[in-house]
PDB file of C-alpha atoms and ligand atoms in Angstrom:
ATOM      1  CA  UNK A   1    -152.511  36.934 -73.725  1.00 37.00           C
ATOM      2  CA  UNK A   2    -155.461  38.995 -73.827  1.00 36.00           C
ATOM      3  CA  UNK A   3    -157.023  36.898 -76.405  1.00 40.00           C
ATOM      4  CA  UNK A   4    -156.454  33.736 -73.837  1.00 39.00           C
ATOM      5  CA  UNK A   5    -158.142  35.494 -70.958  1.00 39.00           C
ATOM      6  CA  UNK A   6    -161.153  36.587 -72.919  1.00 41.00           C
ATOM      7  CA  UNK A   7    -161.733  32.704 -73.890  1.00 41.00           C
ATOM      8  CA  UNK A   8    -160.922  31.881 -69.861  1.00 45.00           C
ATOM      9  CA  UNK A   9    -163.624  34.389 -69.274  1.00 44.00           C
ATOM     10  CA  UNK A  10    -166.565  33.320 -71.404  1.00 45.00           C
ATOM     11  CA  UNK A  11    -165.622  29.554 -70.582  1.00 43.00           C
ATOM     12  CA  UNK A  12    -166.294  30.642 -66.728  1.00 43.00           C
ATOM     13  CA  UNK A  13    -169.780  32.435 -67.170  1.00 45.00           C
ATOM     14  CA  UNK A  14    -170.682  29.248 -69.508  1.00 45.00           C
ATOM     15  CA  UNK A  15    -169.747  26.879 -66.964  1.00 47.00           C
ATOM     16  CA  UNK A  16    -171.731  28.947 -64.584  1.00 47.00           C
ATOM     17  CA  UNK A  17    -175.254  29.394 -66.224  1.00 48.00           C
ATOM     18  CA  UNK A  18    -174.782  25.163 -66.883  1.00 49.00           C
ATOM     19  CA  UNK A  19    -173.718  25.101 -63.168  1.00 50.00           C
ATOM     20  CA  UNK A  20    -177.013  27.302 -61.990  1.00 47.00           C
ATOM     21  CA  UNK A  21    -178.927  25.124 -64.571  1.00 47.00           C
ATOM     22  CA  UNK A  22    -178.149  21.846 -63.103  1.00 47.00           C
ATOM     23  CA  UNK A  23    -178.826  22.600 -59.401  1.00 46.00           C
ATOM     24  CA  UNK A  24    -182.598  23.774 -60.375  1.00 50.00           C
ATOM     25  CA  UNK A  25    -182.623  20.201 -62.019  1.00 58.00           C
ATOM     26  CA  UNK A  26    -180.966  18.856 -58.749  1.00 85.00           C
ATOM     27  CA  UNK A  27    -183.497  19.524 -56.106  1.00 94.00           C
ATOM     28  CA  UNK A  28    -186.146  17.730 -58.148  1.00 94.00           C
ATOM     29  CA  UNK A  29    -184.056  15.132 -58.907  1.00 94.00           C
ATOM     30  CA  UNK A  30    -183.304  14.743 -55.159  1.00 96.00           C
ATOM     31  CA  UNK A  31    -186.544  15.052 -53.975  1.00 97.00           C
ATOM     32  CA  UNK A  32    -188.025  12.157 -56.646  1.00 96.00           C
ATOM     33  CA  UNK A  33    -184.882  10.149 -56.150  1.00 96.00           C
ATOM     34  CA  UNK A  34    -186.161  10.276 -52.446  1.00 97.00           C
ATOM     35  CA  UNK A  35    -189.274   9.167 -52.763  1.00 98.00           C
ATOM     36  CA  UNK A  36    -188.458   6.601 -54.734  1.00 98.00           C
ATOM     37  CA  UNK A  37    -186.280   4.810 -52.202  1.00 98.00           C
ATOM     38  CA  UNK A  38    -189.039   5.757 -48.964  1.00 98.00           C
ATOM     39  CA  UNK A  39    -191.330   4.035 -51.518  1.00 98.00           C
ATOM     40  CA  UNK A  40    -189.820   0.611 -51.080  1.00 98.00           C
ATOM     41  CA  UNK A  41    -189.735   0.876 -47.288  1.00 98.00           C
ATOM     42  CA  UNK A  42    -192.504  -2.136 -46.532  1.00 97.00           C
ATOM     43  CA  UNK A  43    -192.931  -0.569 -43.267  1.00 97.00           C
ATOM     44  CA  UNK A  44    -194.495   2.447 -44.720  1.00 97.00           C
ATOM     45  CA  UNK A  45    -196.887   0.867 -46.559  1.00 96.00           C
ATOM     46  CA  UNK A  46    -200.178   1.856 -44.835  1.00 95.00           C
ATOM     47  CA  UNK A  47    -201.354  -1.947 -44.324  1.00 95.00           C
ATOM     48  CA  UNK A  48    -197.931  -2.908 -42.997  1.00 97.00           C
ATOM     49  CA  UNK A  49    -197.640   0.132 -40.716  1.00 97.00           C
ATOM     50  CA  UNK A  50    -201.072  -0.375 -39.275  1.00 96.00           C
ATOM     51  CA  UNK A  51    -199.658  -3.462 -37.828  1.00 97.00           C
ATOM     52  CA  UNK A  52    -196.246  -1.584 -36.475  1.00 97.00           C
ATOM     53  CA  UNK A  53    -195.777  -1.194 -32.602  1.00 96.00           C
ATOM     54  CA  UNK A  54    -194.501   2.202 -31.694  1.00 95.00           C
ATOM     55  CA  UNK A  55    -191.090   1.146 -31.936  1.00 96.00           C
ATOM     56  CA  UNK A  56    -191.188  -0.299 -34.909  1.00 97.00           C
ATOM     57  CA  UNK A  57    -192.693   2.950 -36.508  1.00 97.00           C
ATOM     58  CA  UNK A  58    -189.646   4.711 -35.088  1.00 96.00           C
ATOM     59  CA  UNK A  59    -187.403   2.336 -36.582  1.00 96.00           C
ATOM     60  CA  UNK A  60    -189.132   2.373 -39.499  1.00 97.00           C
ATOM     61  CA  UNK A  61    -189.227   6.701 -39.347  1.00 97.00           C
ATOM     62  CA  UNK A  62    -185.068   6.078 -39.061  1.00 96.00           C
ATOM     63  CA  UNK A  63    -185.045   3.711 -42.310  1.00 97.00           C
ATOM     64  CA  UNK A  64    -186.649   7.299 -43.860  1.00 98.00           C
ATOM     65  CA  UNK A  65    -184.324   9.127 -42.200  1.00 97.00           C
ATOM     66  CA  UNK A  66    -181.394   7.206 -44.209  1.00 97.00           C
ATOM     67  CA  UNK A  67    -183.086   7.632 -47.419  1.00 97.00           C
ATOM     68  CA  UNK A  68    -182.934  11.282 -47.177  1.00 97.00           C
ATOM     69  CA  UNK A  69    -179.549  11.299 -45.850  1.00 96.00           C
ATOM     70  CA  UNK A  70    -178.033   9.871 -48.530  1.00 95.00           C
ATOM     71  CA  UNK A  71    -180.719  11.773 -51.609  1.00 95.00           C
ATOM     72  CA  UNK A  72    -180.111  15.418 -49.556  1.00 96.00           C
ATOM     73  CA  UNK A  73    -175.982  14.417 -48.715  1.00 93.00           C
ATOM     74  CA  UNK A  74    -176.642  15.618 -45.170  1.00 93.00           C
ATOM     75  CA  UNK A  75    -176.646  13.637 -41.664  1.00 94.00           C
ATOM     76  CA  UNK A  76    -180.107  12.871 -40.196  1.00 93.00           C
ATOM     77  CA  UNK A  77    -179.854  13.582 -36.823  1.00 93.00           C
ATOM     78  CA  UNK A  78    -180.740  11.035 -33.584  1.00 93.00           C
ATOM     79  CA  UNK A  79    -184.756  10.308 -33.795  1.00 93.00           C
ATOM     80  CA  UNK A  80    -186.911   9.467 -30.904  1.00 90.00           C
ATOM     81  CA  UNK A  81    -191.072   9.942 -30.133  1.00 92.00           C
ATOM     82  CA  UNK A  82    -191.729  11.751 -27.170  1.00 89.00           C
ATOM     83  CA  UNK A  83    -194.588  13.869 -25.685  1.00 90.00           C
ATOM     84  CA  UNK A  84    -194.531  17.489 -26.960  1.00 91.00           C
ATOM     85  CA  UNK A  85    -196.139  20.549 -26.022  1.00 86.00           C
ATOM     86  CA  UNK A  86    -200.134  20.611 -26.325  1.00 84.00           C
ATOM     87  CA  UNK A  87    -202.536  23.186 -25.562  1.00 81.00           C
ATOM     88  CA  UNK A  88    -205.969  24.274 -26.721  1.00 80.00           C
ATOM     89  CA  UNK A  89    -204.621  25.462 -29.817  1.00 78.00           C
ATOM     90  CA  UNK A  90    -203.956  22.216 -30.996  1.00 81.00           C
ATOM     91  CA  UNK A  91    -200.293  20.077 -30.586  1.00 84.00           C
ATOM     92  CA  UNK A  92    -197.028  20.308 -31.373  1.00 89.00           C
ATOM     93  CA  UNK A  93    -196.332  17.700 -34.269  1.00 92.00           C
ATOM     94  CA  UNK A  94    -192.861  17.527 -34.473  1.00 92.00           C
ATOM     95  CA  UNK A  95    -189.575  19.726 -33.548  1.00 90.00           C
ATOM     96  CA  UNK A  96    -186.082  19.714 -34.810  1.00 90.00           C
ATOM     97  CA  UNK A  97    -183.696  20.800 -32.015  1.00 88.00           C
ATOM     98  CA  UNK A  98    -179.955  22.580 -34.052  1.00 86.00           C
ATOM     99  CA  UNK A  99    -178.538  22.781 -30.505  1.00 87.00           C
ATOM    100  CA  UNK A 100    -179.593  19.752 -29.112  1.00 89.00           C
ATOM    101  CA  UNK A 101    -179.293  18.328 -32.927  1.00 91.00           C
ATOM    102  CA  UNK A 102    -182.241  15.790 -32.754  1.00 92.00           C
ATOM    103  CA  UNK A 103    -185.632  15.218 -34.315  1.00 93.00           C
ATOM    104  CA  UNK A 104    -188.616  14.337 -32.391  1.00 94.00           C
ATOM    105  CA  UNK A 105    -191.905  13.247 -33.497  1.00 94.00           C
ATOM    106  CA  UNK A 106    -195.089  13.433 -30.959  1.00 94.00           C
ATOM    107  CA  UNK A 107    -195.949  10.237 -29.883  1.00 93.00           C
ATOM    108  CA  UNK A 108    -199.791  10.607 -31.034  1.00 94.00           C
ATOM    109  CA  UNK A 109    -198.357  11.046 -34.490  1.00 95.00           C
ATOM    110  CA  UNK A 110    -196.474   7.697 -34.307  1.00 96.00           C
ATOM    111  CA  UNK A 111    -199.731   6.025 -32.785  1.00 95.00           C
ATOM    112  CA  UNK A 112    -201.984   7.438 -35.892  1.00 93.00           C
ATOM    113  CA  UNK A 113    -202.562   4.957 -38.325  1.00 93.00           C
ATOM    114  CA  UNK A 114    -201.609   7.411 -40.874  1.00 96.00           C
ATOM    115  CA  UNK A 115    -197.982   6.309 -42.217  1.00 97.00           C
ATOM    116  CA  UNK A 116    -198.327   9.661 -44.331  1.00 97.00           C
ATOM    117  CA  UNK A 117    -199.013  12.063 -41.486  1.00 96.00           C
ATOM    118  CA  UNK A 118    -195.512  10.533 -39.522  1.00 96.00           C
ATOM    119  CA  UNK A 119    -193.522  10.298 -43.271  1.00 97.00           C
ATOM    120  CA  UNK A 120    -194.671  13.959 -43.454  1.00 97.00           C
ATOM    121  CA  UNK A 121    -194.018  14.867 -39.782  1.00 96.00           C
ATOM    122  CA  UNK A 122    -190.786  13.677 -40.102  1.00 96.00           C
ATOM    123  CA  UNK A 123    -189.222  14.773 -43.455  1.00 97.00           C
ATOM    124  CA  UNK A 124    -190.643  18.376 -41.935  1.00 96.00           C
ATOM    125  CA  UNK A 125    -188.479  18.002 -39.032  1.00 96.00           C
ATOM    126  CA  UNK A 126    -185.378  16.875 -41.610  1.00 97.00           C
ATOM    127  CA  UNK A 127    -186.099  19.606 -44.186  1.00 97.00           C
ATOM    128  CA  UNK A 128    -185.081  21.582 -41.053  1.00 96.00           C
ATOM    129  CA  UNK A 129    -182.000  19.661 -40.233  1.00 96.00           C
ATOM    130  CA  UNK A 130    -181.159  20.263 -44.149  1.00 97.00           C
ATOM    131  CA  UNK A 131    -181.537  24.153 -43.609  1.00 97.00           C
ATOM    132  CA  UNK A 132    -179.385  24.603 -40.568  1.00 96.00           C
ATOM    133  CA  UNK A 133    -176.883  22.718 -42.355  1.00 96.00           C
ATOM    134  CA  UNK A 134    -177.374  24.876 -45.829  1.00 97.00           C
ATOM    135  CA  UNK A 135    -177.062  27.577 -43.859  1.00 97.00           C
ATOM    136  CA  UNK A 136    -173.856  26.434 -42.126  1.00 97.00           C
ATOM    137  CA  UNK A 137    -172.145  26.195 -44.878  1.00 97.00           C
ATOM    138  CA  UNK A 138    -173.370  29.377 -46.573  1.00 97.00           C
ATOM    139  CA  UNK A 139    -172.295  31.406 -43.834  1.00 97.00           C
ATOM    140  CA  UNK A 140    -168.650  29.526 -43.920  1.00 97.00           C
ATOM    141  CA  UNK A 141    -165.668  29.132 -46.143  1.00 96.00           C
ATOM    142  CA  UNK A 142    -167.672  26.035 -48.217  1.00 95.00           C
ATOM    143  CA  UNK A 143    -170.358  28.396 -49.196  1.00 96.00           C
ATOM    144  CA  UNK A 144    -169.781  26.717 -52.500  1.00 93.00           C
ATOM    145  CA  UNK A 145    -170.935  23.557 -51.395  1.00 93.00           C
ATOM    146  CA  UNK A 146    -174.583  24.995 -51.172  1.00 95.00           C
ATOM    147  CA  UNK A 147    -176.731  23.686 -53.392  1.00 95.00           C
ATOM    148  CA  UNK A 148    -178.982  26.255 -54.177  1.00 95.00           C
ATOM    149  CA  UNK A 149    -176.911  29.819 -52.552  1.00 96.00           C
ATOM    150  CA  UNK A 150    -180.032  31.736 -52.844  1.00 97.00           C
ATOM    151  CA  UNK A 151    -182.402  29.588 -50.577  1.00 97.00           C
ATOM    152  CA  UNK A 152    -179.130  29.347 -48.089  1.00 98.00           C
ATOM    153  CA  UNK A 153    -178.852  32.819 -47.760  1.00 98.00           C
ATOM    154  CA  UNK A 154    -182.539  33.335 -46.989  1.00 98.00           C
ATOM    155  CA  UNK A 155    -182.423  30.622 -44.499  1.00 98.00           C
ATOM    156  CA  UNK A 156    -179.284  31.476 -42.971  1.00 98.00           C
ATOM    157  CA  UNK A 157    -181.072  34.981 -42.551  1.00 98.00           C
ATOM    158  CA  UNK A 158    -184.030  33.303 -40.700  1.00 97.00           C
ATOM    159  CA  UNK A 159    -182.170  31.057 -38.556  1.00 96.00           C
ATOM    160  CA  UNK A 160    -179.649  33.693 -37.618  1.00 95.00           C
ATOM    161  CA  UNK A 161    -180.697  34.353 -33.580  1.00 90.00           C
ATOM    162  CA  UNK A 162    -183.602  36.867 -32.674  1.00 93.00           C
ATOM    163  CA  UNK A 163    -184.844  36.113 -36.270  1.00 95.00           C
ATOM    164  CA  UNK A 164    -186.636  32.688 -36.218  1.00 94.00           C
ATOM    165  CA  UNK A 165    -190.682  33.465 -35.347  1.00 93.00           C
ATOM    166  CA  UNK A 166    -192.056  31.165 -32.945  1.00 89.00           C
ATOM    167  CA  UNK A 167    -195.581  30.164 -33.076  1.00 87.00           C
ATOM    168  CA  UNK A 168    -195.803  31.335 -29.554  1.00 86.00           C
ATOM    169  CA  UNK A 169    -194.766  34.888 -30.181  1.00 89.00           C
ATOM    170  CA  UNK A 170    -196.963  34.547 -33.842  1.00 92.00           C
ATOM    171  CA  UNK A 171    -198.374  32.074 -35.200  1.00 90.00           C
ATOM    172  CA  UNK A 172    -198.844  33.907 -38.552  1.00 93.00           C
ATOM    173  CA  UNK A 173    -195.696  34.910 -38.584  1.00 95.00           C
ATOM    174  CA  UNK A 174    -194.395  31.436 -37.447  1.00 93.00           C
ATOM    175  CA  UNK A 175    -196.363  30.142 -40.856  1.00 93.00           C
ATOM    176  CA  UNK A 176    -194.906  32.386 -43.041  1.00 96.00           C
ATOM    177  CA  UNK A 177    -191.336  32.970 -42.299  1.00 97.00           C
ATOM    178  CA  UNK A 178    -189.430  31.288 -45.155  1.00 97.00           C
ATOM    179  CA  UNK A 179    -187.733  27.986 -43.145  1.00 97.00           C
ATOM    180  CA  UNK A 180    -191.769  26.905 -42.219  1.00 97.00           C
ATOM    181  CA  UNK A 181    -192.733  27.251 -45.471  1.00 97.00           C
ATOM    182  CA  UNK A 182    -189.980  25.326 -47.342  1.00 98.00           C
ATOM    183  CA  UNK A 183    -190.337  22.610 -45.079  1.00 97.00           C
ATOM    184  CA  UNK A 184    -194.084  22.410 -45.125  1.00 97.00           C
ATOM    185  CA  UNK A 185    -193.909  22.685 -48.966  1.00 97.00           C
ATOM    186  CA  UNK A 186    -191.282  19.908 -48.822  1.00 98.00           C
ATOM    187  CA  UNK A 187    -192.721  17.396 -46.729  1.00 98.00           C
ATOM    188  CA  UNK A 188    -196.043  17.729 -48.922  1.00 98.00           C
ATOM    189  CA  UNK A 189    -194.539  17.421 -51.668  1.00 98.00           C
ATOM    190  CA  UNK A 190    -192.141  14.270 -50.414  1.00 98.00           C
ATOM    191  CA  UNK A 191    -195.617  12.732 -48.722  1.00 98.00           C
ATOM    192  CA  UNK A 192    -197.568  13.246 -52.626  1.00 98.00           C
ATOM    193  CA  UNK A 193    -194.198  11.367 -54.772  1.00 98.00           C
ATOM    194  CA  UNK A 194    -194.359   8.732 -52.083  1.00 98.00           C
ATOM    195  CA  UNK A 195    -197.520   7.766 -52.201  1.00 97.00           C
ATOM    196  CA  UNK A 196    -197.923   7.692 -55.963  1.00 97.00           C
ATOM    197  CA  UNK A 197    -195.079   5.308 -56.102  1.00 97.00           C
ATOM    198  CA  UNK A 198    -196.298   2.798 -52.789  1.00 94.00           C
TER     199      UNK A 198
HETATM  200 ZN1  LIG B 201    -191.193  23.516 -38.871  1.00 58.07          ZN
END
């Protein structure tokens, strides 16, 4: 009996450390497996977005939106362009909205005839989608579901109300603050695999 549970117990802590190994592999693996579908978006292609109305960069922003759905197994939420706040110190790109769950991207971005600056707008604006829902499950019974616990639990931490730094209150802070980061590091990162593979 004893013998049995001592085997039980070394089987668990193997399965764990091959568990912990695997997810590390995962995010890469998700983020390249990304890429590599927004690649073969036509629309994306800078010569073929140049030519895109407005709506059809949307559309095409949605498309994207699918793709990372399906790589980062979590819902995009409703996209639209719209006119966002502005003021001397420059304007507001994009904004992700957990209550109001949607992404918008400013229009200006969408009128750029840089498909990279609205592919990295708008996978900034998912990342955050990603995190709310990371940190929805972390702080529920499927905390298991996670996959990575440790950035969950420092999101969940920043998102949690009165936390969150807005670049109103401090824009250093607002830069810093672990949920800005990961998605800024994200969407570069996303923008650089997609472009080497277009
Ligand atoms: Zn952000």
């Amino acid at each position: 009996m004893k013998e049995a549970s001592i085997i039980d117990e070394q089987a668990a802590d193997s399965e764990k450390v091959q568990v912990g190994h695997l997810k590390e592999h995962t995010e890469t693996e998700r983020l390249e497996g990304a890429a590599e579908h927004i690649s073969q978006i036509k629309q994306l292609r800078p010569e073929v977005w140049s030519g895109l109305t407005e709506a059809g960069r949307e559309s095409c922003l949605r498309q994207v939106g699918r793709r990372l759905s399906e790589a980062y197994e979590c819902p995009a939420p409703p996209f639209i362009g719209s006119r966002l706040a502005e003021d001397d110190r420059g304007i507001t790109l994009g904004e992700h909205s957990d209550d109001e769950y949607i992404t918008k991207v400013n229009h200006k971005v969408l009128n750029m005839n840089e498909s990279g600056r609205a592919l990295e707008t708008y996978s900034h604006e998912f990342r955050h989608a990603y995190q709310h829902e990371m940190a929805t499950r972390y702080n529920s019974a499927f905390r298991h579901l996670c996959h990575d616990e440790t950035k969950a639990a420092q999101w969940a931490e920043n998102l949690k109300p009165g936390s969150y730094v807005s670049f109103d209150v401090n824009a250093e802070g607002y830069e810093a603050q672990p949920v800005e980061k990961d998605a800024r590091d994200f969407a570069a990162r996303l923008k650089e695999e997609v472009r080497r593979r277009q």
